[in-house]
PDB file of C-alpha atoms in Angstrom:
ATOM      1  CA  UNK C   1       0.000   0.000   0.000  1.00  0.00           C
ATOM      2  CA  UNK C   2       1.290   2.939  -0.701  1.00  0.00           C
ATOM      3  CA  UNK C   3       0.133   6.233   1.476  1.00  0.00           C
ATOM      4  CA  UNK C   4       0.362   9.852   0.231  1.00  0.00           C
ATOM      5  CA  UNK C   5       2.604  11.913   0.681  1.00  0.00           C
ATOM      6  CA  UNK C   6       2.906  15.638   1.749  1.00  0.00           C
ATOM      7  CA  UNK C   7       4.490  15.868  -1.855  1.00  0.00           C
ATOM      8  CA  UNK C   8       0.913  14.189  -2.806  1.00  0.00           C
ATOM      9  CA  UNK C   9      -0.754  16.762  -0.369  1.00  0.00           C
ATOM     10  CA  UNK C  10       0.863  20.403  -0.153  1.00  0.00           C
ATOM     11  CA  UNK C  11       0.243  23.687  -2.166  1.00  0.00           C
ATOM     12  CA  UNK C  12       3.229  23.276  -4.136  1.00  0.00           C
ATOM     13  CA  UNK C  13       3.296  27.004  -5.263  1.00  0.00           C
ATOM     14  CA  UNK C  14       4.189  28.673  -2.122  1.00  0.00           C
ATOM     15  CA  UNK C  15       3.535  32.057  -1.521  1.00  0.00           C
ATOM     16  CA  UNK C  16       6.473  33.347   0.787  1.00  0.00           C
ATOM     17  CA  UNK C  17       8.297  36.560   1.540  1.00  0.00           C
ATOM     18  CA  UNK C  18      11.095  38.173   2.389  1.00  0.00           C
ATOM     19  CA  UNK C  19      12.793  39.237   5.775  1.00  0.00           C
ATOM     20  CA  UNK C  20      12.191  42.837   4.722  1.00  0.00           C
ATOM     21  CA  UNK C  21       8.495  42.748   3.466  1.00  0.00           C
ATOM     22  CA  UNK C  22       7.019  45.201   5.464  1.00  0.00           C
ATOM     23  CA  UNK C  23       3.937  45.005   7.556  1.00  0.00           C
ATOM     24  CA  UNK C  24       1.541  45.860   5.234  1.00  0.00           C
ATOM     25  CA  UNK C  25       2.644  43.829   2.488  1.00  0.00           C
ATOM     26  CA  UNK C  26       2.300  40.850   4.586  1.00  0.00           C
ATOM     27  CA  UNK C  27      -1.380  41.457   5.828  1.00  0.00           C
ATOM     28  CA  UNK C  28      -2.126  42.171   2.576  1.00  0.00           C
ATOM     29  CA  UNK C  29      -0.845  38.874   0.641  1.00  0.00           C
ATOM     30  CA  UNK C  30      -2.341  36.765   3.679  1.00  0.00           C
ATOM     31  CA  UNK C  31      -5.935  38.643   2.668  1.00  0.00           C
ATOM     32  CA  UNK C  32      -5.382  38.196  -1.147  1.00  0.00           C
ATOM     33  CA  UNK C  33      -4.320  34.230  -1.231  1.00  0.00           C
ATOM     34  CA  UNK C  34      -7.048  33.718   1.817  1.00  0.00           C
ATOM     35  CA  UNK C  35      -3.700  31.834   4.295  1.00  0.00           C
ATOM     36  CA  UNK C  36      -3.215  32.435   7.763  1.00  0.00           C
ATOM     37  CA  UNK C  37       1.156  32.760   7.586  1.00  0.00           C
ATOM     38  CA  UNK C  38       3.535  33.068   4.957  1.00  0.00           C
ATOM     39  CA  UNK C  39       7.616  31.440   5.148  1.00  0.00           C
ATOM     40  CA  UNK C  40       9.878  33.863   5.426  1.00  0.00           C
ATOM     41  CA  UNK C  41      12.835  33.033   3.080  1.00  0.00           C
ATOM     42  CA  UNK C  42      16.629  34.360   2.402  1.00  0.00           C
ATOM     43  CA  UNK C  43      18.254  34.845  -0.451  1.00  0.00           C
ATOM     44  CA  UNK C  44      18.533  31.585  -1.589  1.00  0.00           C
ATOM     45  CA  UNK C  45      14.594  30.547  -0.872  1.00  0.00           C
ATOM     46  CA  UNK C  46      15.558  28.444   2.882  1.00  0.00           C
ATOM     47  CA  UNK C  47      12.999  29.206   4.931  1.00  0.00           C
ATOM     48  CA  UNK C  48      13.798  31.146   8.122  1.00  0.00           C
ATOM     49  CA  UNK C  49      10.776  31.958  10.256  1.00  0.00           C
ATOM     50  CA  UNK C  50       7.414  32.054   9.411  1.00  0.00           C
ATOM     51  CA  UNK C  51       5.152  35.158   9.854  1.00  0.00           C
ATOM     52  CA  UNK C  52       1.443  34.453  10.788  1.00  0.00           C
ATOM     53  CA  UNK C  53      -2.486  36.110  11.652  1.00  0.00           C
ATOM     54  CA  UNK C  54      -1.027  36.056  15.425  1.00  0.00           C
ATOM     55  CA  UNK C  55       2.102  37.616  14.860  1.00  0.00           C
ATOM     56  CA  UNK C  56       0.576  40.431  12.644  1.00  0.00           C
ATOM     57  CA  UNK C  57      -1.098  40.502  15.308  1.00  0.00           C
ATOM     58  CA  UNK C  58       0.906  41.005  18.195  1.00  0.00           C
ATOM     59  CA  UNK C  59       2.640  43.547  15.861  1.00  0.00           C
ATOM     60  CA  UNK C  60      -0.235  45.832  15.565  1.00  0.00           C
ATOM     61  CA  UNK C  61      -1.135  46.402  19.614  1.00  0.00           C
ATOM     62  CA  UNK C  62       2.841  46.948  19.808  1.00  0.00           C
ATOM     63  CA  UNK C  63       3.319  51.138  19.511  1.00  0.00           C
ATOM     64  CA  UNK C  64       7.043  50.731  18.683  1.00  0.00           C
ATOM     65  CA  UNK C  65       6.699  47.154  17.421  1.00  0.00           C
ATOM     66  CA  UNK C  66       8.950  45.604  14.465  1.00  0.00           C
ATOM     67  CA  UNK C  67       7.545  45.950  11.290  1.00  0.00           C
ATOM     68  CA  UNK C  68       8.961  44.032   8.947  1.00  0.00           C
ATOM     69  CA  UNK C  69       8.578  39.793   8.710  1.00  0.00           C
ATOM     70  CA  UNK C  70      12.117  39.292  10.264  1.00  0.00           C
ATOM     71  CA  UNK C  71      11.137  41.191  13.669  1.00  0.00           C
ATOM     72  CA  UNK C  72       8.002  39.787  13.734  1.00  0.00           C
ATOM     73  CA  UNK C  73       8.743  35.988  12.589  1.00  0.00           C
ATOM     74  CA  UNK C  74       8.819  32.959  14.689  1.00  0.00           C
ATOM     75  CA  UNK C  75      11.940  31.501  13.936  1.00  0.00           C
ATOM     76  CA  UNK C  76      13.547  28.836  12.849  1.00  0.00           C
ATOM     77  CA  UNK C  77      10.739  27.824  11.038  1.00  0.00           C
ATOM     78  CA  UNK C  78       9.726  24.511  11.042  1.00  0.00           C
ATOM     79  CA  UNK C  79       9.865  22.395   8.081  1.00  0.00           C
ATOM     80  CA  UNK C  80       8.468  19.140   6.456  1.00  0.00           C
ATOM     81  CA  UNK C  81      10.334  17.012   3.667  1.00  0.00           C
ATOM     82  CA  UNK C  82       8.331  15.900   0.432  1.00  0.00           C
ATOM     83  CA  UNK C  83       8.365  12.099   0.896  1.00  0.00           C
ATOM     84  CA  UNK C  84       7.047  12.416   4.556  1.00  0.00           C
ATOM     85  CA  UNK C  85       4.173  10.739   5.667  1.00  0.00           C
ATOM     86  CA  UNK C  86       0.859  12.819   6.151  1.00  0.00           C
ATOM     87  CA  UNK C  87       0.861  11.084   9.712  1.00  0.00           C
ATOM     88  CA  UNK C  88       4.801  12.401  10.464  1.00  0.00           C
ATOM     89  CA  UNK C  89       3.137  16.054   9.137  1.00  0.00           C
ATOM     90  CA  UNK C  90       0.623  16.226  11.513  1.00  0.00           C
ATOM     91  CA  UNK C  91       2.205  14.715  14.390  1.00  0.00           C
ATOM     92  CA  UNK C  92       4.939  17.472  13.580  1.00  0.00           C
ATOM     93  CA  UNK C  93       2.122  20.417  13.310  1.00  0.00           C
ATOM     94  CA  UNK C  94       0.193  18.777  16.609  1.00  0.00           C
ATOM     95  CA  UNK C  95       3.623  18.882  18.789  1.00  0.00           C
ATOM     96  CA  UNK C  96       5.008  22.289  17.753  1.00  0.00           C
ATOM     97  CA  UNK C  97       1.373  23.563  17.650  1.00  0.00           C
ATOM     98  CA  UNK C  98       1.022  24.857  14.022  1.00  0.00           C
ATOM     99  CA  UNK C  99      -1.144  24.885  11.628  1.00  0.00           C
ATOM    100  CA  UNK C 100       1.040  24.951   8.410  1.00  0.00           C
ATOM    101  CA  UNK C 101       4.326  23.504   7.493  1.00  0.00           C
ATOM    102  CA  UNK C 102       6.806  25.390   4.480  1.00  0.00           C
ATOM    103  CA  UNK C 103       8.333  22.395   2.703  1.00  0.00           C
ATOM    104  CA  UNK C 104      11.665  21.809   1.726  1.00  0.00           C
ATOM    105  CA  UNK C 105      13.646  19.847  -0.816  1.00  0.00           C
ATOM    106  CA  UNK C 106      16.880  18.236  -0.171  1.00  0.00           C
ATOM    107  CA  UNK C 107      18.960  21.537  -0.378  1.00  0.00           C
ATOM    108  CA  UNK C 108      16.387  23.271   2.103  1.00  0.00           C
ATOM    109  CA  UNK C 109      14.812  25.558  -0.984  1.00  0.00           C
ATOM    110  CA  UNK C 110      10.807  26.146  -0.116  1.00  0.00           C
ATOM    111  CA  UNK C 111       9.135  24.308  -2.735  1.00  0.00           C
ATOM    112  CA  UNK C 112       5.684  24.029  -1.491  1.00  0.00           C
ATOM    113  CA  UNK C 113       3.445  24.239   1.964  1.00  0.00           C
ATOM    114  CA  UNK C 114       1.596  22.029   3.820  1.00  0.00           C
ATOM    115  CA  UNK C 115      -1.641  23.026   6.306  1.00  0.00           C
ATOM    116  CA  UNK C 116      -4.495  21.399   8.179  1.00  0.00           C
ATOM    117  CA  UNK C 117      -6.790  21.779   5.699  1.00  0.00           C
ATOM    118  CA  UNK C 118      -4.381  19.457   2.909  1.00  0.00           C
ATOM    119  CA  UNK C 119      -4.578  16.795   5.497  1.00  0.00           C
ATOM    120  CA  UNK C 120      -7.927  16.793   5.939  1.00  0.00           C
ATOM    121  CA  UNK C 121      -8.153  15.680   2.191  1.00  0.00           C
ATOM    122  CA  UNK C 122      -7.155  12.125   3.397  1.00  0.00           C
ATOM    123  CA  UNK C 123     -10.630  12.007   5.251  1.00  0.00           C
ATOM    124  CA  UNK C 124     -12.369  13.380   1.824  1.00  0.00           C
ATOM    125  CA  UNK C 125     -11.237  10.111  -0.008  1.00  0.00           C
ATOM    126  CA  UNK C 126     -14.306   8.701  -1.754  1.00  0.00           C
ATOM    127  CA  UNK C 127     -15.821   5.231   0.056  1.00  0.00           C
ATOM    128  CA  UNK C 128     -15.051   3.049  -3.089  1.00  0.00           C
ATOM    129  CA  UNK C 129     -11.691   4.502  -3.496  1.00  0.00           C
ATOM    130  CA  UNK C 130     -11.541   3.059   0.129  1.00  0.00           C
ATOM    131  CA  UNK C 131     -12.993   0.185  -0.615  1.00  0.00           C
ATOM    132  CA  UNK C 132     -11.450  -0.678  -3.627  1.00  0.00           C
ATOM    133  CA  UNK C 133      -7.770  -0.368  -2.148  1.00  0.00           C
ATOM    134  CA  UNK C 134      -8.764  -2.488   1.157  1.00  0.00           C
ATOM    135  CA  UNK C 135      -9.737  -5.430  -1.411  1.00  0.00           C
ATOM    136  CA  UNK C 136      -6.809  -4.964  -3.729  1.00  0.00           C
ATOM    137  CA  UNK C 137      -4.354  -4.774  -1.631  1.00  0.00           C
ATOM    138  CA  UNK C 138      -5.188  -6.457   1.928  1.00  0.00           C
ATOM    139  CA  UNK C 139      -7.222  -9.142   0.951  1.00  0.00           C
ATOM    140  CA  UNK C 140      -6.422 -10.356  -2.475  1.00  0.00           C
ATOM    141  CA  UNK C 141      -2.253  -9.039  -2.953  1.00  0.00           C
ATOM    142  CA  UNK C 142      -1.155  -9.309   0.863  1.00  0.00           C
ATOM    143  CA  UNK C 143      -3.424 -12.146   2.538  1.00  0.00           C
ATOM    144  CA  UNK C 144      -4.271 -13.959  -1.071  1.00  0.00           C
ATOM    145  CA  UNK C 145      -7.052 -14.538  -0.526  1.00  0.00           C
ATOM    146  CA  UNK C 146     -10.284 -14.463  -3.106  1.00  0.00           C
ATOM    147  CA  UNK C 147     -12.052 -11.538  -3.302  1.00  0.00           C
ATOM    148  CA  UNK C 148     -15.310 -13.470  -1.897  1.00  0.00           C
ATOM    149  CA  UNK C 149     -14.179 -14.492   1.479  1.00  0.00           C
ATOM    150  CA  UNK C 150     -14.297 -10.804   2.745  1.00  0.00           C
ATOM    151  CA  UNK C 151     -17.608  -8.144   2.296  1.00  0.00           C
ATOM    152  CA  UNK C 152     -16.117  -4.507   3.042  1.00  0.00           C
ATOM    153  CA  UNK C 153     -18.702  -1.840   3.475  1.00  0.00           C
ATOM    154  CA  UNK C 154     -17.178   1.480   4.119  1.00  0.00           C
ATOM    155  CA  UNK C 155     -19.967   4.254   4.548  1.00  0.00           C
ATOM    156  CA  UNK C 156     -18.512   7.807   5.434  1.00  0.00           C
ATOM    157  CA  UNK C 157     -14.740   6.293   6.203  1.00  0.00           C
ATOM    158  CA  UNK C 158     -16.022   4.236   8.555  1.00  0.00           C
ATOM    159  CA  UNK C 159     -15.277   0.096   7.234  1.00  0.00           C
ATOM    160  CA  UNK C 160     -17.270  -2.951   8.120  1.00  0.00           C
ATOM    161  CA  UNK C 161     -16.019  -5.952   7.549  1.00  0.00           C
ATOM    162  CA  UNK C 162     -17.646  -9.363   7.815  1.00  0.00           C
ATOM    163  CA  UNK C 163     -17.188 -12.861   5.550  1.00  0.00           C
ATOM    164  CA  UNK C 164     -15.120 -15.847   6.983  1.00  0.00           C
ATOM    165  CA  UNK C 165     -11.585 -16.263   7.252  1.00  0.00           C
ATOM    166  CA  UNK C 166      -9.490 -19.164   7.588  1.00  0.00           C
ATOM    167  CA  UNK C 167      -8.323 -18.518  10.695  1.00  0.00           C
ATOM    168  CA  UNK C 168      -8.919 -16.394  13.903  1.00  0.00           C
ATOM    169  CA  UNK C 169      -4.941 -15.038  14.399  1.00  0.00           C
ATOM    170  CA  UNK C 170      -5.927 -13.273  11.016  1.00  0.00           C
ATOM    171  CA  UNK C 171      -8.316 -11.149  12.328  1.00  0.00           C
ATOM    172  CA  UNK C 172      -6.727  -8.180  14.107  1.00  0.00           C
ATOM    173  CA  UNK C 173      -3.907  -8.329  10.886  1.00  0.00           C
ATOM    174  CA  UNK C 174      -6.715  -6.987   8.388  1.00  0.00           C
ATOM    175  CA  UNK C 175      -8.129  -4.591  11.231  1.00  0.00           C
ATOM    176  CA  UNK C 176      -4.792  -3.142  11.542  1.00  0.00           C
ATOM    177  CA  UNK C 177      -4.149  -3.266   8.341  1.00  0.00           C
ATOM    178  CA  UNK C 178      -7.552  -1.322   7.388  1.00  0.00           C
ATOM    179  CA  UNK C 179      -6.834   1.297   9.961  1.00  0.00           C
ATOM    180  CA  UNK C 180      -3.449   2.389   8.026  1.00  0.00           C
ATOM    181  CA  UNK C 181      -5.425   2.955   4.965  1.00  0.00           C
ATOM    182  CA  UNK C 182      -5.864   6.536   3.878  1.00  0.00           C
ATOM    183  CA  UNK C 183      -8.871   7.332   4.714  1.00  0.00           C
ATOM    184  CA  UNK C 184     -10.137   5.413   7.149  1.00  0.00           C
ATOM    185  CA  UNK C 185     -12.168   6.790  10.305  1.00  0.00           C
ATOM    186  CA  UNK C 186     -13.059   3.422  12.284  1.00  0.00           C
ATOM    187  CA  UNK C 187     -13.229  -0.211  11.417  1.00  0.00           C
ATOM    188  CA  UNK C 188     -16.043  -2.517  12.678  1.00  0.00           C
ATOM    189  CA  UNK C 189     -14.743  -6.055  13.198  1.00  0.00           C
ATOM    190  CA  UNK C 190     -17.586  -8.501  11.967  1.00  0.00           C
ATOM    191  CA  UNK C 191     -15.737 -11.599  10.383  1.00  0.00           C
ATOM    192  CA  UNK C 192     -16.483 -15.119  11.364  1.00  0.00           C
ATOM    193  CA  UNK C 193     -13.285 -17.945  11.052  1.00  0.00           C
ATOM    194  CA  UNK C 194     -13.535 -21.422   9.750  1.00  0.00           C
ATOM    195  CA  UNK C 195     -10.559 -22.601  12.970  1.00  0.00           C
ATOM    196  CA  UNK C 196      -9.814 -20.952  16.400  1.00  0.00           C
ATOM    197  CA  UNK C 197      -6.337 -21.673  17.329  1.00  0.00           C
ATOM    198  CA  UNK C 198      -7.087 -20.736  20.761  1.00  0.00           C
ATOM    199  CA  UNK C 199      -9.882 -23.156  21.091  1.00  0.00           C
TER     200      UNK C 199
END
């Protein structure tokens, strides 16, 4: 199986600015291109802080504030690689407690950005894309085993699975396995066994 990528997932046309774009500059690009922060990159396109809604901000109650995106900038900004997972992304975004990620390619040039709202797409994946990729590739290419012996319903995300399986230790592998699909919300164990090794 393969997942997606943030390379599958991010805005690959980032907009980003420099560290002396002035104040107004950056309220106003955030307004046109409806984002909540922008990267902040040098001379070479590496990002180095990133400027968001908050910091503007902060910026405007402060009378003798900085104005420009390196005074106001949280910095070092924190980056994702194209061939992460979407799971490494968020878990990156849910520990440093952001809501977008500038991504970088091996030479730490921008090259596109990630936010909440591209990772959300995973749970937007049609049911019978869902569907179709749990029979492909669990039941049939990784437990070969014919199509028949397992009925997958998937209604909103959400898979039930029912049918009869050879044996009982097989069980939580094609839970588990339906759980790392792309997608997936819950799955609802139903399936029967022809042996119980336990028994």
């Amino acid at each position: 199986m393969r997942h997606r990528s943030v390379a599958d997932l991010m805005t690959p046309t980032a907009v980003a600015v420099q560290r002396g774009t002035p104040f107004k500059e950056i309220a106003r690009l955030l307004d046109e291109y409806g984002i909540t922060a922008v990267p902040v990159v040098d001379d070479a396109e590496r990002p180095v802080g990133v400027v968001s809604e908050a910091d503007l901000l902060r910026r405007h109650t402060e009378k003798n504030g900085p104005s420009t995106a390196e005074g106001m900038m949280s910095s070092p900004a924190v980056v994702a690689r194209p061939m992460w997972s979407a799971v490494e992304a968020a878990r990156v975004m849910e520990k440093n407690r952001i809501k977008r990620l500038p991504v970088v390619d091996g030479a730490g040039r921008l090259i596109g950005v990630l936010s909440r709202s591209d990772l959300l797409q995973l749970f937007l994946r049609r049911d019978r894309a869902i569907q179709e990729e749990i029979l492909e590739e669990i039941v049939t290419r990784t437990l070969r085993l014919p199509p028949s012996a397992v009925s997958i319903d998937v209604s909103e995300g959400r898979v039930t699975l029912s049918g009869t399986l050879p044996r009982r230790s097989l069980g939580p592998i094609v839970v588990r396995l339906c759980e790392s699909v792309d997608g997936v919300v819950e799955v609802e164990d139903r399936l029967t066994y022809e042996e119980d090794e336990a028994a």
